[in-house]
Coordinates of C-alpha atoms in Angstrom, one line a residue:
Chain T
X1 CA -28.8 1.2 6.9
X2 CA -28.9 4.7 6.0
X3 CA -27.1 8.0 6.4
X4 CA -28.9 11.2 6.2
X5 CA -26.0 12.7 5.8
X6 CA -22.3 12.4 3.8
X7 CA -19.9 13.5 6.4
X8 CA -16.5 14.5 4.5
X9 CA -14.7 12.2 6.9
X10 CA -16.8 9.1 6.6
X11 CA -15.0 5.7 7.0
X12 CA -14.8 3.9 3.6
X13 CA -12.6 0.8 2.6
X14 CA -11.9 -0.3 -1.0
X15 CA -11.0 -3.5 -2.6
X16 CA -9.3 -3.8 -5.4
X17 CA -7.4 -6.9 -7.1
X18 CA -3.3 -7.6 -8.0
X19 CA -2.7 -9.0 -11.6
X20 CA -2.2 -12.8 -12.3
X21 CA -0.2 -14.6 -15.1
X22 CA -2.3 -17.7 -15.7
X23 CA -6.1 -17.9 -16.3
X24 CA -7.7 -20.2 -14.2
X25 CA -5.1 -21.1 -11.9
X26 CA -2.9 -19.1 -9.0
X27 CA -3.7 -16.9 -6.6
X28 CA -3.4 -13.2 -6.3
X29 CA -3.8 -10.3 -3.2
X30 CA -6.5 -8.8 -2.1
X31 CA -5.7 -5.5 -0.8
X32 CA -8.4 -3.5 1.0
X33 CA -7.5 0.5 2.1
X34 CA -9.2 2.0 4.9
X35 CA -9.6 5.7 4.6
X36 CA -11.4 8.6 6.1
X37 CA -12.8 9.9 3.5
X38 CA -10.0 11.3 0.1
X39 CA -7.2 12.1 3.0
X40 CA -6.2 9.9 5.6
X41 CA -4.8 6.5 5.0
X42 CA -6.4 4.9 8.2
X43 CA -5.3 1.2 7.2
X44 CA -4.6 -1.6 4.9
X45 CA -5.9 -5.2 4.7
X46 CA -4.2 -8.5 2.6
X47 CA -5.9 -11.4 2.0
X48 CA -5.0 -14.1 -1.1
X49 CA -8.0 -14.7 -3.7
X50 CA -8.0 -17.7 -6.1
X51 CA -7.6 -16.4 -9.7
X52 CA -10.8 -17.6 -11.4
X53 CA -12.4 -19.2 -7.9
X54 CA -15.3 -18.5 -5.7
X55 CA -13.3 -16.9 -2.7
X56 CA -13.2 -13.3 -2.9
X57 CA -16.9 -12.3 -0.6
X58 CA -15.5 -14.5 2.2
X59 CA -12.0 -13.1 1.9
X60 CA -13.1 -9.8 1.8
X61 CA -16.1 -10.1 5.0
X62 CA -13.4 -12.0 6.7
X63 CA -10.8 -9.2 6.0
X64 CA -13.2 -6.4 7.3
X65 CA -15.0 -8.3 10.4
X66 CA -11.6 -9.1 11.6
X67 CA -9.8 -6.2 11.1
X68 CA -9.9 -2.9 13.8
X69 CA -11.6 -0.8 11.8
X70 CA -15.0 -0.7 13.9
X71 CA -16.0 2.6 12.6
X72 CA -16.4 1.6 8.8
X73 CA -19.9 3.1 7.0
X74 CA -19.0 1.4 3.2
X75 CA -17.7 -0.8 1.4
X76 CA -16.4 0.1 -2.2
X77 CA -15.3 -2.3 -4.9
X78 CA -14.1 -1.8 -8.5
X79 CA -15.9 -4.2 -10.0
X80 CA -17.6 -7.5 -8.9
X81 CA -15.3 -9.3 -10.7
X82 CA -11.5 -10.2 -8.9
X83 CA -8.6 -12.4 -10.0
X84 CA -10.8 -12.8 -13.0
X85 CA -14.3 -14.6 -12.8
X86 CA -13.9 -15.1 -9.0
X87 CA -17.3 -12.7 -8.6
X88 CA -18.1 -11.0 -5.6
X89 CA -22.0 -11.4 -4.0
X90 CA -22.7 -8.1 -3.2
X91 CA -25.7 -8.9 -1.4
X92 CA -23.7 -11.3 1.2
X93 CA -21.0 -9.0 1.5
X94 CA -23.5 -6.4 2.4
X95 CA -25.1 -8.7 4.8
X96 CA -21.9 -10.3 6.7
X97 CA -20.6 -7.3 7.5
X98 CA -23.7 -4.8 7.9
X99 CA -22.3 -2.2 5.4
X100 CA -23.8 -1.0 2.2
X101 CA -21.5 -1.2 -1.0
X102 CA -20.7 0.8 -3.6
X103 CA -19.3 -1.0 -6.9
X104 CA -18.1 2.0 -9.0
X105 CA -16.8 0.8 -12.6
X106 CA -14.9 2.6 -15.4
X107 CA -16.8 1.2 -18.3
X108 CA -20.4 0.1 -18.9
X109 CA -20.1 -4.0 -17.7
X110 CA -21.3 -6.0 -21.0
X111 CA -23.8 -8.5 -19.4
X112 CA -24.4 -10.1 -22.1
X113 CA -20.3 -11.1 -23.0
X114 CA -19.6 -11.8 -19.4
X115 CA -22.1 -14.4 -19.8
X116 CA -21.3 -16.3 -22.4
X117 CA -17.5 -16.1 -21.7
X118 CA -18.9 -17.9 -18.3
X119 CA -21.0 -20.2 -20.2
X120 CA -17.7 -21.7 -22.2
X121 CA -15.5 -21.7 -19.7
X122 CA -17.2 -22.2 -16.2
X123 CA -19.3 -25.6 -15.3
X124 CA -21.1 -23.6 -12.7
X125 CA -21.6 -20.9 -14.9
X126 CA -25.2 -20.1 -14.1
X127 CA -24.4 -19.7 -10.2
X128 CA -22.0 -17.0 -11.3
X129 CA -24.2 -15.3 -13.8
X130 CA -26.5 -15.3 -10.6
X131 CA -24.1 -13.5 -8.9
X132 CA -23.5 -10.8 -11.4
X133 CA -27.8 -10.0 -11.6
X134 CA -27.7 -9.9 -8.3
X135 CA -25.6 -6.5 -8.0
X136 CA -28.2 -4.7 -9.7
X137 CA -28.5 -2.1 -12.1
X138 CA -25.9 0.0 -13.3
X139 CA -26.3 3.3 -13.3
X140 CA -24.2 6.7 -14.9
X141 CA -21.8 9.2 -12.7
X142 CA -20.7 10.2 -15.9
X143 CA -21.6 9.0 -19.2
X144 CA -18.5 7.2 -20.8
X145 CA -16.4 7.6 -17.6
X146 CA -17.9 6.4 -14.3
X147 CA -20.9 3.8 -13.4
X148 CA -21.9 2.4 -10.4
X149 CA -24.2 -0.3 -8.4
X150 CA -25.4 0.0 -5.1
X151 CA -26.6 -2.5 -2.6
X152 CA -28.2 -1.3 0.8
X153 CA -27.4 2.6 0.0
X154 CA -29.8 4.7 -2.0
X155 CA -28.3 6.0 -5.4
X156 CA -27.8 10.1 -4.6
X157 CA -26.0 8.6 -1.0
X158 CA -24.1 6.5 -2.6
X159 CA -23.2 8.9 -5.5
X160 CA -22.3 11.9 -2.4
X161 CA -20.0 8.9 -1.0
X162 CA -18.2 8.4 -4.2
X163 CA -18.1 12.2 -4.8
X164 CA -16.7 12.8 -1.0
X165 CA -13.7 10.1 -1.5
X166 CA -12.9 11.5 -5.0
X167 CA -9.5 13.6 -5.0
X168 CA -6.8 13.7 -8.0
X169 CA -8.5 10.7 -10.1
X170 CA -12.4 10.0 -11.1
X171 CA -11.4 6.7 -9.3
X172 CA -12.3 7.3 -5.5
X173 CA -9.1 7.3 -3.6
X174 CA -9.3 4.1 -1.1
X175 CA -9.5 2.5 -4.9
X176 CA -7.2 4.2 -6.1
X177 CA -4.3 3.6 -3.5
X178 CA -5.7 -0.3 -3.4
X179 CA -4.6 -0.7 -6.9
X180 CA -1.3 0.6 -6.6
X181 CA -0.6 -1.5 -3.9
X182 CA -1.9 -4.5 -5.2
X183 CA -0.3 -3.8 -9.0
X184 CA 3.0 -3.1 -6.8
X185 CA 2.7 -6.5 -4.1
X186 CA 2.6 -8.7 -7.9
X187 CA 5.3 -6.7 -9.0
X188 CA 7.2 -7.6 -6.2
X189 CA 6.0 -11.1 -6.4
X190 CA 6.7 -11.7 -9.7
X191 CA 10.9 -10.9 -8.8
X192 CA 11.0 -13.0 -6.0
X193 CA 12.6 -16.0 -6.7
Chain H
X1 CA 23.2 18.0 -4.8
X2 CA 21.6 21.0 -3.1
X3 CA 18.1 22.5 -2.9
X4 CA 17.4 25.8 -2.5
X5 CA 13.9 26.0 -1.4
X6 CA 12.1 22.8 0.1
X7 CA 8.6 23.0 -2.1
X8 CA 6.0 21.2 -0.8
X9 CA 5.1 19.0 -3.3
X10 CA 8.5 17.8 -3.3
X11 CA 8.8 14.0 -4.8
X12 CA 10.2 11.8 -2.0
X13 CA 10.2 8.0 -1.8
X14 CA 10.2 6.5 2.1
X15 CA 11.1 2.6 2.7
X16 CA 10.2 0.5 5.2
X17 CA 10.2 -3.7 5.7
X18 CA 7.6 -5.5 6.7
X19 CA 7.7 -8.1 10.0
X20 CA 9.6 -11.4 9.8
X21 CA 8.9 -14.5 11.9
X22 CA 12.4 -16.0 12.4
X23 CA 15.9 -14.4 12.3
X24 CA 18.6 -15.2 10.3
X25 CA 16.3 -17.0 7.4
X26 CA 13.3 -16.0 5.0
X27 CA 12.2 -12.7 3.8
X28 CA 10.5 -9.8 3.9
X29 CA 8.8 -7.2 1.4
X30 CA 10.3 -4.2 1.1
X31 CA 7.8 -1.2 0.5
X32 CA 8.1 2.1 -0.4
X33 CA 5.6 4.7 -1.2
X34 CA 6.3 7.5 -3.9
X35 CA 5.1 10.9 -2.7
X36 CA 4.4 14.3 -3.6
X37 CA 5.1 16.2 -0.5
X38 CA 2.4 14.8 2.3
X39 CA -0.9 15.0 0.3
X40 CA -0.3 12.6 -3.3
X41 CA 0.6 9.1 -3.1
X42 CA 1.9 8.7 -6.8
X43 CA 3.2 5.3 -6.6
X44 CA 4.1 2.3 -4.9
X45 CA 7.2 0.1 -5.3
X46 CA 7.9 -3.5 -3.9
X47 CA 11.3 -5.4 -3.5
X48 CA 12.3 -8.8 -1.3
X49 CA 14.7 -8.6 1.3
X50 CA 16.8 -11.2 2.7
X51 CA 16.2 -11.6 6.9
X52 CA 19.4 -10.6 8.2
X53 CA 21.1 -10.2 4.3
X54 CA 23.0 -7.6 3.0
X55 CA 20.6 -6.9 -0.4
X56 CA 18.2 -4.0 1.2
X57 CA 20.3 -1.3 -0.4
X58 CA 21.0 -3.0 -4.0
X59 CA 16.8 -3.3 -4.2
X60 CA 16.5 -0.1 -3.0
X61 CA 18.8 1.3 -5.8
X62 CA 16.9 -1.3 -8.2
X63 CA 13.1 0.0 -7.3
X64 CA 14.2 3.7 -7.5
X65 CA 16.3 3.0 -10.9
X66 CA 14.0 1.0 -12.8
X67 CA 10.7 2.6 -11.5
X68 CA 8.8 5.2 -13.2
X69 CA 9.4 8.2 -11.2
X70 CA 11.9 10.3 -12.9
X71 CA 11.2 13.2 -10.5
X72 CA 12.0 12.3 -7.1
X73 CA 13.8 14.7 -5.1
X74 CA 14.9 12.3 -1.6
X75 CA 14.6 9.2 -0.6
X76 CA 13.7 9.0 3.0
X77 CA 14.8 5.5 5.1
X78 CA 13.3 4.6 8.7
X79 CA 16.5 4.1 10.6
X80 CA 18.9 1.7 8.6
X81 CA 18.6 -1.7 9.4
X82 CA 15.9 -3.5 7.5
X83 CA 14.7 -7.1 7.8
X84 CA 16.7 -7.3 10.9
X85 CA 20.3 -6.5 10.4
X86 CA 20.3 -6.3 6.6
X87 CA 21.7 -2.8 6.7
X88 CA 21.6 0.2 4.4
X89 CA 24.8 1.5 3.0
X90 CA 23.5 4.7 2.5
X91 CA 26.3 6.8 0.9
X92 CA 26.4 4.0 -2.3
X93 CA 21.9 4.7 -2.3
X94 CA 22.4 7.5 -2.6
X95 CA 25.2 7.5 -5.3
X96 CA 23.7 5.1 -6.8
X97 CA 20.5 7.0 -7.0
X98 CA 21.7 10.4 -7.8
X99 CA 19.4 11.3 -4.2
X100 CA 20.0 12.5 -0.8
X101 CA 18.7 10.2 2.0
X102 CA 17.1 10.9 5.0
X103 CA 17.2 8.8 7.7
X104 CA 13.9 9.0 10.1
X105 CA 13.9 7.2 14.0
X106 CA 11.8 7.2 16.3
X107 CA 14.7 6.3 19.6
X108 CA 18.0 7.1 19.4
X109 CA 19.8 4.4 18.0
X110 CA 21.8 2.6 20.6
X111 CA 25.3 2.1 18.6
X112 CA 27.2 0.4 21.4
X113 CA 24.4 -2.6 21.7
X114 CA 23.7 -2.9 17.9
X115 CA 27.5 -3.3 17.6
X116 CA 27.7 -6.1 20.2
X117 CA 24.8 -8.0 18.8
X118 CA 26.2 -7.6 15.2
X119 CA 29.3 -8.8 17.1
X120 CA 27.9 -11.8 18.8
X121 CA 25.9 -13.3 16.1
X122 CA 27.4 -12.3 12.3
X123 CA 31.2 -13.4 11.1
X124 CA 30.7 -9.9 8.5
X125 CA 30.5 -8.0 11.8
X126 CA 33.1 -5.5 10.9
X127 CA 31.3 -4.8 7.8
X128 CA 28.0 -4.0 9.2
X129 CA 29.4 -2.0 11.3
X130 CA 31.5 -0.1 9.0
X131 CA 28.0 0.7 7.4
X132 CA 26.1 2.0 10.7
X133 CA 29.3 4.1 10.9
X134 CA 28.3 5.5 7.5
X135 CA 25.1 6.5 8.5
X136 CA 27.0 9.9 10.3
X137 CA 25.5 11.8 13.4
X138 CA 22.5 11.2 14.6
X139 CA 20.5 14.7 15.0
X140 CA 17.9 15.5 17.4
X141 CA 14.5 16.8 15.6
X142 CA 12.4 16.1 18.8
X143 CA 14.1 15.3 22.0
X144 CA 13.0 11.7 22.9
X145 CA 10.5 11.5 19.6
X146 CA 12.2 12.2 16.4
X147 CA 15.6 11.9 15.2
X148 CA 17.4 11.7 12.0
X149 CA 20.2 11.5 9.6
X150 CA 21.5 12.3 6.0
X151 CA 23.6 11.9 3.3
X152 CA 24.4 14.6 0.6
X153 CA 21.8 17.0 2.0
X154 CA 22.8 19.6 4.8
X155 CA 20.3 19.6 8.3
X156 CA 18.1 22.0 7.6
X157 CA 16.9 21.7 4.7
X158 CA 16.4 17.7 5.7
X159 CA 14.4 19.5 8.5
X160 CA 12.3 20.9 5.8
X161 CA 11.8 17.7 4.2
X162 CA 10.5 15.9 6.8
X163 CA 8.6 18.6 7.9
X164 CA 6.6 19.2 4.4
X165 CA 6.4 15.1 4.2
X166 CA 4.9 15.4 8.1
X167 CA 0.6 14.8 8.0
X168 CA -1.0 13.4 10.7
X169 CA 2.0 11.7 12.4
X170 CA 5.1 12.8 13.2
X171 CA 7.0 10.2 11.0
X172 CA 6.6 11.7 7.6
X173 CA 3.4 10.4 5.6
X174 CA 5.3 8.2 3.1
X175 CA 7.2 6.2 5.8
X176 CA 4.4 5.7 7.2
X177 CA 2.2 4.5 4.4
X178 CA 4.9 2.2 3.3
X179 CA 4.8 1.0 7.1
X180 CA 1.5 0.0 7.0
X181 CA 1.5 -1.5 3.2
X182 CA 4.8 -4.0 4.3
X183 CA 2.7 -5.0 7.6
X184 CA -0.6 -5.7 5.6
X185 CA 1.5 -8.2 3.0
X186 CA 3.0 -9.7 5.6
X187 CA 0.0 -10.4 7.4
X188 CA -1.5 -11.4 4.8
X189 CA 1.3 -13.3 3.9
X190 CA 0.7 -15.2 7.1
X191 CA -2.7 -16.8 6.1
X192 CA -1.6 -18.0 2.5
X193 CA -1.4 -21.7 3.1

């Protein structure tokens, strides 16, 4: 699973989460955008993830191996972790769909905190620690503003794919628009009787 | 309420509903996608609407007035029934609003049949009717492909508009971005248990 090159147009979806009142409880969307690379809007997926559960991979491979998008080259997320500690395996998601992904993250994650909030507050905290080593190391875009993890995509690939899908915000733009839409959907949620 | 030159990064907000499974009960989302011209998507705003209610143009009035974006120029509607036969009273949005409103369709709206179904199945039939009547002349932009409307904003420079809001499709980008955000959610909305 490599490219040898980073066509401008190349087919990326991102994933990013809506916001949720209640820890450990609830549910919120999922929204996945489908663009060709910073300009066209090709599409946009829905699923519902459990805040704090263990359903965010399969909602997400079930969202993109279902969808009509056939021509997709990556996946990106923001973050491994969705609807709070419901952790994404990277390496699964890689492997159920047959796309490499790109996690690209504001601030530095702190291992070490993420941890031990899992330790108090998760029974099976050690199979979501698991998860979180398992998406690698985190390396620098730019030192205090952008990081990112790879799985299945070499670094200066993935770091062209992430520069390509860039356009007003550091935040790649199928990221970008995800979070709008998702912050919007609970927005919307939260006025509906 | 005039322009005097369409720019093209003009701020313009387009609506559109997502799908509904029966008539005459539920609801739907309500999307609409804030633009600047056909390139930034700068925000995204999401109401309920009542299947076959009368509420689409108060929440239309109440995203636009409580949102964020103090700089939009239009606000661009595709056609004016939402959710079924909840219909937009266009002249009170844009009162309401302070905006002109363009209205975007793909077919020639057929008045004579939406009258006799409005006739046959709602006891407010008068009403609704009174509020397509609103809506004015319907003008061609594309023979068989593109027609439109508006309120407080003279033809051509609506043409502009739509034009400049115009990317890859000929309904303007942020009707059609708000089209595929309300579908998404609704599918989604289908596989929530």
């Amino acid at each position: 699973m490599r490219f040898y090159k980073i066509k401008p147009q190349i087919r990326v979806i991102g994933f990013d989460d809506g916001t949720f009142r209640f820890k450990g409880r609830g549910r919120t969307i999922l929204v996945g955008v489908v663009m060709k690379g910073n300009k066209d809007v090709l599409g946009v997926l829905t699923r519902w993830i459990d805040v704090d559960g263990k359903d965010a991979t399969d909602k997400m491979i079930d969202a993109i191996n279902n969808s009509r998008f056939k021509d997709l080259r990556v996946i990106m997320l923001k973050g491994i972790t969705y609807a709070g500690f419901n952790i994404v395996d990277i390496q699964r998601l890689s492997e159920e769909t047959g796309l490499p992904v790109i996690v690209v993250i504001r601030k530095r994650p702190d291992l070490k905190a993420m941890e031990s909030a899992l330790r108090k507050h998760f029974s099976d905290a050690d199979e979501r620690i698991e998860l979180l080593k398992k998406a690698g190391e985190v390396r620098v875009l730019i030192e205090g503003k952008l990081y990112y993890q790879t799985f299945n995509m070499d670094y200066g690939q993935a770091e062209e794919v992430i520069k390509v899908t860039q356009k007003s915000s550091l935040i790649p733009e199928p990221l970008r628009l995800a979070h709008m839409v998702a912050s919007a959907v609970m927005c919307g949620e939260s006025r509906r009787e």
